[in-house]
CSV table of N, CA and C in Angstrom, one decimal:
chain,number,residue,atom,x,y,z
A,1,UNK,N,-16.7,-14.2,17.3
A,1,UNK,CA,-15.4,-14.4,16.8
A,1,UNK,C,-14.5,-14.9,18.0
A,2,UNK,N,-13.8,-16.0,17.8
A,2,UNK,CA,-13.0,-16.5,18.9
A,2,UNK,C,-11.8,-15.6,19.2
A,3,UNK,N,-11.3,-15.9,20.4
A,3,UNK,CA,-10.1,-15.1,20.8
A,3,UNK,C,-8.9,-15.3,19.9
A,4,UNK,N,-8.7,-16.5,19.5
A,4,UNK,CA,-7.6,-16.8,18.6
A,4,UNK,C,-7.7,-16.1,17.3
A,5,UNK,N,-8.9,-16.2,16.8
A,5,UNK,CA,-9.2,-15.5,15.5
A,5,UNK,C,-9.0,-14.0,15.6
A,6,UNK,N,-9.5,-13.4,16.7
A,6,UNK,CA,-9.4,-12.0,16.9
A,6,UNK,C,-7.9,-11.6,17.0
A,7,UNK,N,-7.1,-12.4,17.7
A,7,UNK,CA,-5.7,-12.1,17.8
A,7,UNK,C,-5.0,-12.2,16.4
A,8,UNK,N,-5.3,-13.2,15.7
A,8,UNK,CA,-4.8,-13.4,14.3
A,8,UNK,C,-5.1,-12.2,13.4
A,9,UNK,N,-6.4,-11.8,13.5
A,9,UNK,CA,-6.9,-10.7,12.7
A,9,UNK,C,-6.2,-9.4,13.1
A,10,UNK,N,-6.1,-9.1,14.4
A,10,UNK,CA,-5.4,-7.9,14.8
A,10,UNK,C,-3.9,-7.9,14.4
A,11,UNK,N,-3.3,-9.1,14.5
A,11,UNK,CA,-1.9,-9.2,14.1
A,11,UNK,C,-1.7,-8.9,12.6
A,12,UNK,N,-2.6,-9.4,11.8
A,12,UNK,CA,-2.6,-9.1,10.3
A,12,UNK,C,-2.8,-7.6,10.1
A,13,UNK,N,-3.7,-7.0,10.8
A,13,UNK,CA,-4.0,-5.6,10.7
A,13,UNK,C,-2.8,-4.8,11.1
A,14,UNK,N,-2.1,-5.2,12.2
A,14,UNK,CA,-0.9,-4.5,12.6
A,14,UNK,C,0.2,-4.6,11.5
A,15,UNK,N,0.4,-5.8,11.0
A,15,UNK,CA,1.3,-5.9,9.9
A,15,UNK,C,1.0,-5.1,8.7
A,16,UNK,N,-0.3,-5.0,8.3
A,16,UNK,CA,-0.7,-4.2,7.2
A,16,UNK,C,-0.4,-2.7,7.5
A,17,UNK,N,-0.7,-2.3,8.7
A,17,UNK,CA,-0.5,-0.9,9.2
A,17,UNK,C,1.0,-0.6,9.0
A,18,UNK,N,1.9,-1.5,9.5
A,18,UNK,CA,3.3,-1.3,9.4
A,18,UNK,C,3.8,-1.2,8.0
A,19,UNK,N,3.3,-2.1,7.2
A,19,UNK,CA,3.7,-2.1,5.8
A,19,UNK,C,3.3,-0.8,5.0
A,20,UNK,N,2.1,-0.4,5.3
A,20,UNK,CA,1.6,0.8,4.6
A,20,UNK,C,2.3,2.1,5.1
A,21,UNK,N,2.5,2.2,6.4
A,21,UNK,CA,3.3,3.3,6.9
A,21,UNK,C,4.7,3.3,6.4
A,22,UNK,N,5.3,2.1,6.3
A,22,UNK,CA,6.7,2.0,5.7
A,22,UNK,C,6.7,2.5,4.3
A,23,UNK,N,5.7,2.1,3.5
A,23,UNK,CA,5.6,2.5,2.1
A,23,UNK,C,5.5,4.0,2.0
A,24,UNK,N,4.7,4.6,2.8
A,24,UNK,CA,4.5,6.1,2.8
A,24,UNK,C,5.8,6.8,3.2
A,25,UNK,N,6.4,6.4,4.3
A,25,UNK,CA,7.6,7.1,4.7
A,25,UNK,C,8.7,6.9,3.7
A,26,UNK,N,8.9,5.7,3.2
A,26,UNK,CA,10.0,5.5,2.2
A,26,UNK,C,9.7,6.3,0.9
A,27,UNK,N,8.5,6.4,0.5
A,27,UNK,CA,8.2,7.1,-0.8
A,27,UNK,C,8.3,8.6,-0.6
A,28,UNK,N,7.8,9.1,0.6
A,28,UNK,CA,7.9,10.6,0.8
A,28,UNK,C,9.3,11.0,1.0
A,29,UNK,N,10.2,10.2,1.5
A,29,UNK,CA,11.6,10.6,1.7
A,29,UNK,C,12.4,10.3,0.5
A,30,UNK,N,11.8,9.9,-0.6
A,30,UNK,CA,12.6,9.6,-1.8
A,30,UNK,C,12.8,10.8,-2.6
A,31,UNK,N,14.0,11.3,-2.7
A,31,UNK,CA,14.4,12.4,-3.6
A,31,UNK,C,15.9,12.3,-3.9
A,32,UNK,N,16.3,12.7,-5.1
A,32,UNK,CA,17.7,12.8,-5.4
A,32,UNK,C,17.8,13.8,-6.6
A,33,UNK,N,19.0,14.4,-6.6
A,33,UNK,CA,19.3,15.4,-7.6
A,33,UNK,C,20.5,15.0,-8.3
A,34,UNK,N,20.6,15.3,-9.6
A,34,UNK,CA,21.8,15.0,-10.4
A,34,UNK,C,21.9,16.1,-11.5
A,35,UNK,N,23.1,16.1,-12.0
A,35,UNK,CA,23.4,17.1,-13.1
A,35,UNK,C,23.5,16.4,-14.4
A,36,UNK,N,22.7,16.9,-15.4
A,36,UNK,CA,22.6,16.4,-16.7
A,36,UNK,C,22.8,17.6,-17.7
A,37,UNK,N,23.9,17.6,-18.4
A,37,UNK,CA,24.2,18.7,-19.3
A,37,UNK,C,24.2,20.1,-18.6
A,38,UNK,N,24.8,20.2,-17.5
A,38,UNK,CA,24.8,21.4,-16.7
A,38,UNK,C,23.4,21.9,-16.2
A,39,UNK,N,22.5,21.0,-16.2
A,39,UNK,CA,21.1,21.3,-15.7
A,39,UNK,C,20.9,20.3,-14.5
A,40,UNK,N,20.4,20.9,-13.4
A,40,UNK,CA,20.1,20.1,-12.2
A,40,UNK,C,18.7,19.4,-12.4
A,41,UNK,N,18.7,18.1,-12.3
A,41,UNK,CA,17.5,17.3,-12.4
A,41,UNK,C,17.2,16.7,-11.1
A,42,UNK,N,16.0,17.0,-10.6
A,42,UNK,CA,15.6,16.5,-9.2
A,42,UNK,C,14.5,15.5,-9.4
A,43,UNK,N,14.7,14.3,-8.9
A,43,UNK,CA,13.6,13.3,-8.9
A,43,UNK,C,13.0,13.2,-7.5
A,44,UNK,N,11.7,13.3,-7.4
A,44,UNK,CA,11.0,13.1,-6.1
A,44,UNK,C,9.6,12.6,-6.4
A,45,UNK,N,9.0,12.0,-5.4
A,45,UNK,CA,7.7,11.4,-5.7
A,45,UNK,C,6.6,12.4,-6.1
A,46,UNK,N,6.7,13.6,-5.7
A,46,UNK,CA,5.7,14.6,-6.0
A,46,UNK,C,5.7,15.1,-7.4
A,47,UNK,N,6.7,14.7,-8.2
A,47,UNK,CA,6.8,15.1,-9.6
A,47,UNK,C,5.8,14.3,-10.4
A,48,UNK,N,5.3,13.2,-9.9
A,48,UNK,CA,4.4,12.4,-10.7
A,48,UNK,C,3.1,12.2,-10.0
A,49,UNK,N,2.0,12.4,-10.7
A,49,UNK,CA,0.7,12.2,-10.0
A,49,UNK,C,0.4,10.8,-9.6
A,50,UNK,N,1.0,9.8,-10.3
A,50,UNK,CA,0.7,8.4,-9.9
A,50,UNK,C,1.4,8.2,-8.6
A,51,UNK,N,2.6,8.7,-8.4
A,51,UNK,CA,3.2,8.5,-7.1
A,51,UNK,C,2.5,9.2,-6.0
A,52,UNK,N,1.9,10.4,-6.3
A,52,UNK,CA,1.1,11.1,-5.3
A,52,UNK,C,-0.1,10.2,-4.9
A,53,UNK,N,-0.8,9.6,-5.9
A,53,UNK,CA,-1.9,8.7,-5.7
A,53,UNK,C,-1.5,7.6,-4.8
A,54,UNK,N,-0.3,7.0,-5.1
A,54,UNK,CA,0.2,5.9,-4.4
A,54,UNK,C,0.4,6.3,-2.9
A,55,UNK,N,1.0,7.4,-2.6
A,55,UNK,CA,1.2,7.9,-1.2
A,55,UNK,C,-0.2,8.1,-0.5
A,56,UNK,N,-1.1,8.7,-1.2
A,56,UNK,CA,-2.4,9.0,-0.6
A,56,UNK,C,-3.2,7.7,-0.3
A,57,UNK,N,-3.1,6.8,-1.3
A,57,UNK,CA,-3.8,5.5,-1.1
A,57,UNK,C,-3.2,4.7,0.1
A,58,UNK,N,-1.9,4.7,0.2
A,58,UNK,CA,-1.2,4.0,1.3
A,58,UNK,C,-1.5,4.7,2.6
A,59,UNK,N,-1.6,6.0,2.6
A,59,UNK,CA,-1.9,6.7,3.8
A,59,UNK,C,-3.4,6.4,4.3
A,60,UNK,N,-4.3,6.4,3.3
A,60,UNK,CA,-5.7,6.0,3.7
A,60,UNK,C,-5.7,4.6,4.2
A,61,UNK,N,-5.0,3.7,3.6
A,61,UNK,CA,-5.0,2.3,4.1
A,61,UNK,C,-4.4,2.2,5.5
A,62,UNK,N,-3.4,3.0,5.8
A,62,UNK,CA,-2.8,2.9,7.1
A,62,UNK,C,-3.7,3.5,8.1
A,63,UNK,N,-4.3,4.6,7.8
A,63,UNK,CA,-5.3,5.2,8.7
A,63,UNK,C,-6.5,4.3,9.0
A,64,UNK,N,-7.0,3.7,8.0
A,64,UNK,CA,-8.1,2.7,8.2
A,64,UNK,C,-7.6,1.6,9.1
A,65,UNK,N,-6.4,1.0,8.8
A,65,UNK,CA,-5.9,-0.1,9.6
A,65,UNK,C,-5.8,0.3,11.1
A,66,UNK,N,-5.3,1.6,11.3
A,66,UNK,CA,-5.1,2.0,12.7
A,66,UNK,C,-6.5,2.2,13.4
A,67,UNK,N,-7.4,2.8,12.7
A,67,UNK,CA,-8.8,3.0,13.3
A,67,UNK,C,-9.4,1.6,13.6
A,68,UNK,N,-9.3,0.6,12.7
A,68,UNK,CA,-9.9,-0.7,13.0
A,68,UNK,C,-9.2,-1.4,14.2
A,69,UNK,N,-7.8,-1.2,14.2
A,69,UNK,CA,-7.1,-1.7,15.3
A,69,UNK,C,-7.5,-1.1,16.7
A,70,UNK,N,-7.7,0.2,16.7
A,70,UNK,CA,-8.1,0.9,17.9
A,70,UNK,C,-9.5,0.5,18.4
A,71,UNK,N,-10.3,0.3,17.4
A,71,UNK,CA,-11.7,-0.1,17.8
A,71,UNK,C,-12.0,-1.5,17.5
A,72,UNK,N,-11.0,-2.4,17.7
A,72,UNK,CA,-11.2,-3.8,17.4
A,72,UNK,C,-12.2,-4.5,18.4
A,73,UNK,N,-12.4,-4.0,19.5
A,73,UNK,CA,-13.3,-4.6,20.5
A,73,UNK,C,-14.7,-4.4,20.0
A,74,UNK,N,-15.0,-3.4,19.2
A,74,UNK,CA,-16.4,-3.2,18.7
A,74,UNK,C,-16.6,-3.9,17.3
A,75,UNK,N,-15.6,-4.7,16.9
A,75,UNK,CA,-15.7,-5.3,15.6
A,75,UNK,C,-16.8,-6.3,15.5
A,76,UNK,N,-17.3,-6.9,16.6
A,76,UNK,CA,-18.3,-7.9,16.5
A,76,UNK,C,-19.6,-7.2,16.0
A,77,UNK,N,-19.9,-6.0,16.4
A,77,UNK,CA,-21.2,-5.4,16.0
A,77,UNK,C,-21.1,-4.8,14.6
A,78,UNK,N,-19.9,-4.5,14.2
A,78,UNK,CA,-19.7,-3.8,12.9
A,78,UNK,C,-18.9,-4.7,11.9
A,79,UNK,N,-18.9,-6.0,12.0
A,79,UNK,CA,-18.0,-6.9,11.3
A,79,UNK,C,-18.4,-6.9,9.8
A,80,UNK,N,-19.6,-6.7,9.4
A,80,UNK,CA,-20.0,-6.6,8.0
A,80,UNK,C,-19.4,-5.4,7.4
A,81,UNK,N,-19.5,-4.2,8.0
A,81,UNK,CA,-19.0,-3.0,7.5
A,81,UNK,C,-17.5,-3.1,7.4
A,82,UNK,N,-16.8,-3.7,8.4
A,82,UNK,CA,-15.4,-3.8,8.3
A,82,UNK,C,-15.0,-4.7,7.2
A,83,UNK,N,-15.7,-5.8,7.0
A,83,UNK,CA,-15.4,-6.7,5.8
A,83,UNK,C,-15.5,-6.0,4.5
A,84,UNK,N,-16.6,-5.2,4.3
A,84,UNK,CA,-16.8,-4.4,3.1
A,84,UNK,C,-15.6,-3.4,2.9
A,85,UNK,N,-15.3,-2.7,4.0
A,85,UNK,CA,-14.2,-1.7,3.9
A,85,UNK,C,-12.9,-2.4,3.7
A,86,UNK,N,-12.7,-3.6,4.2
A,86,UNK,CA,-11.5,-4.3,3.9
A,86,UNK,C,-11.3,-4.6,2.4
A,87,UNK,N,-12.5,-4.9,1.8
A,87,UNK,CA,-12.5,-5.1,0.3
A,87,UNK,C,-12.1,-3.8,-0.4
A,88,UNK,N,-12.7,-2.7,0.0
A,88,UNK,CA,-12.4,-1.4,-0.6
A,88,UNK,C,-10.9,-1.1,-0.5
A,89,UNK,N,-10.4,-1.2,0.7
A,89,UNK,CA,-9.0,-0.9,1.0
A,89,UNK,C,-8.1,-1.8,0.2
A,90,UNK,N,-8.4,-3.1,0.1
A,90,UNK,CA,-7.6,-4.0,-0.7
A,90,UNK,C,-7.5,-3.6,-2.2
A,91,UNK,N,-8.7,-3.2,-2.7
A,91,UNK,CA,-8.7,-2.8,-4.1
A,91,UNK,C,-8.0,-1.5,-4.3
A,92,UNK,N,-8.1,-0.6,-3.3
A,92,UNK,CA,-7.3,0.7,-3.4
A,92,UNK,C,-5.8,0.4,-3.4
A,93,UNK,N,-5.4,-0.5,-2.5
A,93,UNK,CA,-4.0,-0.8,-2.4
A,93,UNK,C,-3.5,-1.4,-3.7
A,94,UNK,N,-4.3,-2.4,-4.3
A,94,UNK,CA,-3.9,-3.0,-5.5
A,94,UNK,C,-3.8,-2.1,-6.7
A,95,UNK,N,-4.8,-1.1,-6.7
A,95,UNK,CA,-4.7,-0.2,-7.9
A,95,UNK,C,-3.6,0.8,-7.7
A,96,UNK,N,-3.3,1.2,-6.5
A,96,UNK,CA,-2.2,2.2,-6.4
A,96,UNK,C,-0.8,1.5,-6.6
A,97,UNK,N,-0.7,0.3,-6.2
A,97,UNK,CA,0.6,-0.5,-6.4
A,97,UNK,C,0.7,-0.7,-7.9
A,98,UNK,N,-0.3,-1.1,-8.6
A,98,UNK,CA,-0.2,-1.4,-10.0
A,98,UNK,C,0.2,-0.2,-10.8
A,99,UNK,N,-0.4,0.9,-10.5
A,99,UNK,CA,-0.1,2.2,-11.2
A,99,UNK,C,1.3,2.6,-10.9
A,100,UNK,N,1.8,2.5,-9.7
A,100,UNK,CA,3.1,2.9,-9.3
A,100,UNK,C,4.2,2.0,-9.9
A,101,UNK,N,3.8,0.7,-10.0
A,101,UNK,CA,4.8,-0.3,-10.6
A,101,UNK,C,4.9,0.0,-12.1
A,102,UNK,N,3.8,0.4,-12.8
A,102,UNK,CA,3.9,0.8,-14.2
A,102,UNK,C,4.8,2.0,-14.4
A,103,UNK,N,4.7,3.0,-13.6
A,103,UNK,CA,5.5,4.2,-13.7
A,103,UNK,C,7.0,3.8,-13.4
A,104,UNK,N,7.2,3.0,-12.3
A,104,UNK,CA,8.5,2.6,-12.0
A,104,UNK,C,9.2,1.8,-13.1
A,105,UNK,N,8.4,1.0,-13.7
A,105,UNK,CA,9.0,0.2,-14.9
A,105,UNK,C,9.5,1.2,-16.0
A,106,UNK,N,8.7,2.2,-16.3
A,106,UNK,CA,9.1,3.1,-17.3
A,106,UNK,C,10.3,3.9,-16.9
A,107,UNK,N,10.4,4.2,-15.6
A,107,UNK,CA,11.6,4.9,-15.1
A,107,UNK,C,12.8,4.1,-15.1
A,108,UNK,N,12.6,2.8,-15.0
A,108,UNK,CA,13.8,1.8,-15.0
A,108,UNK,C,14.2,1.5,-16.4
A,109,UNK,N,13.2,1.1,-17.2
A,109,UNK,CA,13.5,0.6,-18.6
A,109,UNK,C,13.3,1.7,-19.7
A,110,UNK,N,12.5,2.7,-19.4
A,110,UNK,CA,12.2,3.7,-20.5
A,110,UNK,C,11.2,3.1,-21.4
A,111,UNK,N,10.9,3.8,-22.5
A,111,UNK,CA,10.0,3.3,-23.5
A,111,UNK,C,10.5,3.8,-24.9
A,112,UNK,N,11.0,2.9,-25.6
A,112,UNK,CA,11.6,3.2,-26.9
A,112,UNK,C,10.6,3.8,-27.9
A,113,UNK,N,9.4,3.3,-27.9
A,113,UNK,CA,8.3,3.7,-28.8
A,113,UNK,C,7.9,5.2,-28.5
A,114,UNK,N,7.9,5.6,-27.3
A,114,UNK,CA,7.5,6.9,-27.0
A,114,UNK,C,8.7,7.9,-26.9
A,115,UNK,N,9.9,7.3,-26.9
A,115,UNK,CA,11.1,8.2,-26.8
A,115,UNK,C,11.4,8.5,-25.4
A,116,UNK,N,10.9,7.8,-24.4
A,116,UNK,CA,11.2,8.1,-23.0
A,116,UNK,C,12.5,7.3,-22.6
A,117,UNK,N,13.4,8.0,-22.0
A,117,UNK,CA,14.7,7.4,-21.6
A,117,UNK,C,14.5,7.0,-20.1
A,118,UNK,N,15.2,5.9,-19.8
A,118,UNK,CA,15.2,5.5,-18.4
A,118,UNK,C,16.0,6.5,-17.5
A,119,UNK,N,15.5,6.7,-16.3
A,119,UNK,CA,16.2,7.7,-15.4
A,119,UNK,C,16.9,7.0,-14.2
A,120,UNK,N,16.7,5.7,-14.0
A,120,UNK,CA,17.3,5.1,-12.9
A,120,UNK,C,18.9,5.0,-12.9
A,121,UNK,N,19.4,5.2,-14.1
A,121,UNK,CA,20.9,5.3,-14.2
A,121,UNK,C,21.4,6.6,-13.7
A,122,UNK,N,20.6,7.6,-13.7
A,122,UNK,CA,21.0,8.9,-13.2
A,122,UNK,C,20.7,9.1,-11.7
A,123,UNK,N,19.6,8.6,-11.3
A,123,UNK,CA,19.1,8.7,-9.9
A,123,UNK,C,18.8,7.4,-9.3
A,124,UNK,N,19.9,6.6,-9.0
A,124,UNK,CA,19.7,5.2,-8.5
A,124,UNK,C,19.1,5.2,-7.1
A,125,UNK,N,19.4,6.2,-6.2
A,125,UNK,CA,18.9,6.2,-4.9
A,125,UNK,C,17.4,6.4,-4.9
A,126,UNK,N,16.9,7.3,-5.7
A,126,UNK,CA,15.5,7.5,-5.9
A,126,UNK,C,14.8,6.2,-6.3
A,127,UNK,N,15.4,5.6,-7.3
A,127,UNK,CA,14.7,4.3,-7.8
A,127,UNK,C,14.8,3.2,-6.7
A,128,UNK,N,15.8,3.2,-5.9
A,128,UNK,CA,15.9,2.2,-4.8
A,128,UNK,C,14.8,2.5,-3.8
A,129,UNK,N,14.6,3.8,-3.5
A,129,UNK,CA,13.5,4.1,-2.5
A,129,UNK,C,12.1,3.7,-3.1
A,130,UNK,N,11.9,4.0,-4.3
A,130,UNK,CA,10.6,3.7,-4.9
A,130,UNK,C,10.4,2.2,-4.9
A,131,UNK,N,11.5,1.4,-5.2
A,131,UNK,CA,11.4,-0.1,-5.2
A,131,UNK,C,11.0,-0.5,-3.8
A,132,UNK,N,11.7,0.0,-2.8
A,132,UNK,CA,11.4,-0.4,-1.4
A,132,UNK,C,10.0,-0.1,-1.0
A,133,UNK,N,9.5,1.1,-1.4
A,133,UNK,CA,8.1,1.5,-1.1
A,133,UNK,C,7.1,0.5,-1.8
A,134,UNK,N,7.4,0.2,-3.0
A,134,UNK,CA,6.5,-0.8,-3.8
A,134,UNK,C,6.5,-2.2,-3.1
A,135,UNK,N,7.7,-2.6,-2.6
A,135,UNK,CA,7.7,-3.9,-2.0
A,135,UNK,C,6.9,-3.9,-0.7
A,136,UNK,N,7.0,-2.8,0.1
A,136,UNK,CA,6.2,-2.7,1.3
A,136,UNK,C,4.7,-2.7,1.0
A,137,UNK,N,4.3,-1.9,0.0
A,137,UNK,CA,2.9,-1.8,-0.4
A,137,UNK,C,2.4,-3.1,-1.0
A,138,UNK,N,3.2,-3.8,-1.7
A,138,UNK,CA,2.8,-5.1,-2.2
A,138,UNK,C,2.5,-6.1,-1.1
A,139,UNK,N,3.4,-6.0,-0.1
A,139,UNK,CA,3.2,-6.9,1.1
A,139,UNK,C,1.9,-6.5,1.8
A,140,UNK,N,1.6,-5.2,1.9
A,140,UNK,CA,0.4,-4.8,2.6
A,140,UNK,C,-0.9,-5.3,1.8
A,141,UNK,N,-0.8,-5.3,0.5
A,141,UNK,CA,-1.9,-5.7,-0.4
A,141,UNK,C,-2.1,-7.2,-0.2
A,142,UNK,N,-1.0,-8.0,-0.1
A,142,UNK,CA,-1.1,-9.4,0.2
A,142,UNK,C,-1.7,-9.7,1.6
A,143,UNK,N,-1.3,-8.9,2.5
A,143,UNK,CA,-1.8,-9.1,3.9
A,143,UNK,C,-3.3,-8.8,3.9
A,144,UNK,N,-3.7,-7.8,3.2
A,144,UNK,CA,-5.2,-7.5,3.2
A,144,UNK,C,-5.9,-8.7,2.5
A,145,UNK,N,-5.4,-9.3,1.4
A,145,UNK,CA,-6.0,-10.4,0.8
A,145,UNK,C,-6.1,-11.6,1.7
A,146,UNK,N,-5.1,-11.8,2.5
A,146,UNK,CA,-5.2,-12.9,3.5
A,146,UNK,C,-6.2,-12.6,4.6
A,147,UNK,N,-6.3,-11.3,5.0
A,147,UNK,CA,-7.3,-10.9,6.0
A,147,UNK,C,-8.7,-11.1,5.5
A,148,UNK,N,-8.9,-10.7,4.2
A,148,UNK,CA,-10.2,-10.9,3.6
A,148,UNK,C,-10.6,-12.4,3.5
A,149,UNK,N,-9.6,-13.2,3.1
A,149,UNK,CA,-9.8,-14.6,3.0
A,149,UNK,C,-10.2,-15.2,4.3
A,150,UNK,N,-9.5,-14.8,5.3
A,150,UNK,CA,-9.8,-15.3,6.7
A,150,UNK,C,-11.2,-14.9,7.1
A,151,UNK,N,-11.5,-13.6,6.9
A,151,UNK,CA,-12.8,-13.1,7.3
A,151,UNK,C,-14.0,-13.8,6.5
A,152,UNK,N,-13.8,-14.0,5.2
A,152,UNK,CA,-14.8,-14.8,4.4
A,152,UNK,C,-14.9,-16.2,4.9
A,153,UNK,N,-13.8,-16.8,5.2
A,153,UNK,CA,-13.9,-18.2,5.8
A,153,UNK,C,-14.7,-18.3,7.0
A,154,UNK,N,-14.5,-17.3,7.9
A,154,UNK,CA,-15.3,-17.2,9.1
A,154,UNK,C,-16.7,-17.0,8.9
A,155,UNK,N,-17.0,-16.1,8.0
A,155,UNK,CA,-18.4,-15.8,7.6
A,155,UNK,C,-19.1,-17.0,7.0
A,156,UNK,N,-18.4,-17.7,6.1
A,156,UNK,CA,-19.0,-18.9,5.5
A,156,UNK,C,-19.2,-20.0,6.4
A,157,UNK,N,-18.4,-20.2,7.4
A,157,UNK,CA,-18.5,-21.2,8.4
A,157,UNK,C,-19.7,-20.9,9.4
A,158,UNK,N,-20.1,-19.7,9.5
A,158,UNK,CA,-21.2,-19.3,10.4
A,158,UNK,C,-22.5,-19.6,9.7
A,159,UNK,N,-22.5,-19.6,8.4
A,159,UNK,CA,-23.8,-19.8,7.6
A,159,UNK,C,-24.2,-21.3,7.8
A,160,UNK,N,-25.5,-21.5,7.9
A,160,UNK,CA,-26.0,-22.9,8.0
A,160,UNK,C,-25.9,-23.7,6.7
């Protein structure tokens, strides 16, 4: 792998690390309380298993990105494993973002058929935090897709 390619790959991994860490921090710090009919209603990420999955998946992706960044000098000997793990992490990120977007949509719009009311009118700060975390996670998923495309391009150019 050329030096330019390695710098580009490490830059993409650093961006992905930053985006996943940002998504985790924003989601974990998202909480808001409101009064509805003299009852206190608290919205936080840990109330929903999908948001817990989202945080865990993003944390796994950020940990993986950090490990690969720290051991990038050994990437030449383990490039096939790193490429496979990049695919796994990209799919993990896309599944967690997709699930969290579905729940966020229900929180924003509700569901008339199921009788679920939207909650973003009562807890707008919570919904803004969730939206920010989803944007950061979506950026990380796109960065991983670019990283995979770049790696595949390099592999295909090495083949005779």
